[in-house]
Short mmCIF file of C-alpha atoms in Angstrom, two decimals:
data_model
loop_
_atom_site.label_atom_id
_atom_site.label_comp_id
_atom_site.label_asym_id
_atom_site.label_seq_id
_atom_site.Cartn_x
_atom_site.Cartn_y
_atom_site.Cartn_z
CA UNK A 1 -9.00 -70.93 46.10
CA UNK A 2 -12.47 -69.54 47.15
CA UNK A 3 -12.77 -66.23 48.99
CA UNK A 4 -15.82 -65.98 50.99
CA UNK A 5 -16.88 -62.33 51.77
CA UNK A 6 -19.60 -62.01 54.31
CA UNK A 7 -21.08 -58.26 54.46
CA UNK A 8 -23.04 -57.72 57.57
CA UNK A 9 -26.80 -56.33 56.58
CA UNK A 10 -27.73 -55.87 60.42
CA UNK A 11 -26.43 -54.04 63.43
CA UNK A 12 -23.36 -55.62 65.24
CA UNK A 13 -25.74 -56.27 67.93
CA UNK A 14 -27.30 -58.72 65.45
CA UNK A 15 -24.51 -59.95 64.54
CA UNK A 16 -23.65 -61.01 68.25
CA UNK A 17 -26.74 -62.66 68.96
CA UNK A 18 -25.75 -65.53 66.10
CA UNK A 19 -22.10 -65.43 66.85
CA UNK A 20 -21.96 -68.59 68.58
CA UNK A 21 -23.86 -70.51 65.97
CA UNK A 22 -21.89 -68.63 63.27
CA UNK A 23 -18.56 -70.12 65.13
CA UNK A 24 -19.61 -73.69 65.20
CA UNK A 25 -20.72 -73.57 61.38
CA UNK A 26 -16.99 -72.21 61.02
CA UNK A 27 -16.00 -75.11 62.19
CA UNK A 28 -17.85 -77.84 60.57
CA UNK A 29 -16.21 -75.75 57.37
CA UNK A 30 -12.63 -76.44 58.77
CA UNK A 31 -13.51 -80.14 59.79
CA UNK A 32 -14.85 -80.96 56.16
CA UNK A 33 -11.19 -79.85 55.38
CA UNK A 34 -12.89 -76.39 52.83
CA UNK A 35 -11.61 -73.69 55.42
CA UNK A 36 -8.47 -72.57 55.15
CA UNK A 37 -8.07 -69.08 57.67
CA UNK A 38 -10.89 -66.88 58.58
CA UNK A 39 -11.33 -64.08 60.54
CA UNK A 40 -13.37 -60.43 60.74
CA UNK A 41 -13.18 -57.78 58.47
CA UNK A 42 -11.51 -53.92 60.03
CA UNK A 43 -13.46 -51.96 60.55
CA UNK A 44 -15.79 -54.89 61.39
CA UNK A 45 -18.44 -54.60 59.26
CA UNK A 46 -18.23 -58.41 58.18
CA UNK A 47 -15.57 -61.34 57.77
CA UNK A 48 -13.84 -63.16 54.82
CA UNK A 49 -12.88 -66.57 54.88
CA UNK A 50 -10.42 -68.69 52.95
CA UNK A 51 -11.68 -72.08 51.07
CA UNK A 52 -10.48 -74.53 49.09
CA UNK A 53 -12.47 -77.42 47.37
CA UNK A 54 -15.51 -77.84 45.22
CA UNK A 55 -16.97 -74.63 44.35
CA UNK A 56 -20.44 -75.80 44.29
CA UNK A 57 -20.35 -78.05 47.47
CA UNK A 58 -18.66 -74.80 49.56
CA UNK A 59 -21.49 -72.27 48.17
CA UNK A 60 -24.18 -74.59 49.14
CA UNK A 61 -22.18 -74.63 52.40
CA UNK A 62 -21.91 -70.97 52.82
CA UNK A 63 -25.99 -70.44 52.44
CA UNK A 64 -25.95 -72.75 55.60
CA UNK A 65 -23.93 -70.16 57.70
CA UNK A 66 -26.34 -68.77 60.13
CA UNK A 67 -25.51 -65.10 59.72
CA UNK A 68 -26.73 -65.95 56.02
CA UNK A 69 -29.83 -67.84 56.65
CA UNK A 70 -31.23 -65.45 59.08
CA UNK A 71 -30.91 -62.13 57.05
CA UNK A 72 -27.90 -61.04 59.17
CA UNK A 73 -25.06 -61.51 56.40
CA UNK A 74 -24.15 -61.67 52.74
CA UNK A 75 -21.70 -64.17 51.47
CA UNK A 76 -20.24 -63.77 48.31
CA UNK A 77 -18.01 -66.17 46.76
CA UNK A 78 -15.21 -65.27 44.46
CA UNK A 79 -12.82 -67.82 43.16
CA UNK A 80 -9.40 -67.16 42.39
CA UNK A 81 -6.25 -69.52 40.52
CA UNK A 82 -3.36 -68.11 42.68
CA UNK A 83 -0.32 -68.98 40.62
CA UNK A 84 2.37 -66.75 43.19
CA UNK A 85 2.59 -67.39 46.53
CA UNK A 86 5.45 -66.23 49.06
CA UNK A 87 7.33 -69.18 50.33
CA UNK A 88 5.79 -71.68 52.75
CA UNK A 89 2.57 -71.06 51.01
CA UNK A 90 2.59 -73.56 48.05
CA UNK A 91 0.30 -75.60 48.61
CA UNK A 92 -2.25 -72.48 47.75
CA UNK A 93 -1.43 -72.23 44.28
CA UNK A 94 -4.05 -73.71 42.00
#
């Protein structure tokens, strides 16, 4: 499991102005089957999404995001091998 933690660098205002394009690289990331749940971080000062798949192929990914590639965002990757999950969430475990 991946944990992608985007940290906005630039007003909200910013932020909006890419939103769109941000949304439509979010799903490219959920139709190449990596994405798993995303959503903004409260208070909304970024957004974290869940991945699963090859580390390397997601973090080239991620630098694609256009919050990333036009100064707006951070995106930090941390991996993590769940190994307890509540039930109904099995198929996280690594």
């Amino acid at each position: 499991m991946l944990i992608l933690s985007l940290t906005y660098k630039k007003s909200l205002e910013e932020a909006d102005r890419f939103m769109d394009q941000h949304l439509a690289w979010l799903r490219q990331g959920y139709e190449r089957g990596w994405f798993l749940a995303s959503g903004r971080k409260v208070p909304r000062t970024g957004g974290v999404i869940l991945a699963a798949g090859d580390r390397a192929e997601i973090e080239a990914f991620a630098v694609t995001d256009p919050f990333v590639v036009n100064g707006i965002a951070d995106c930090e990757v941390t991996e993590t091998l769940l190994t307890t999950v509540a039930p109904g969430f099995e198929s996280l475990k690594s």
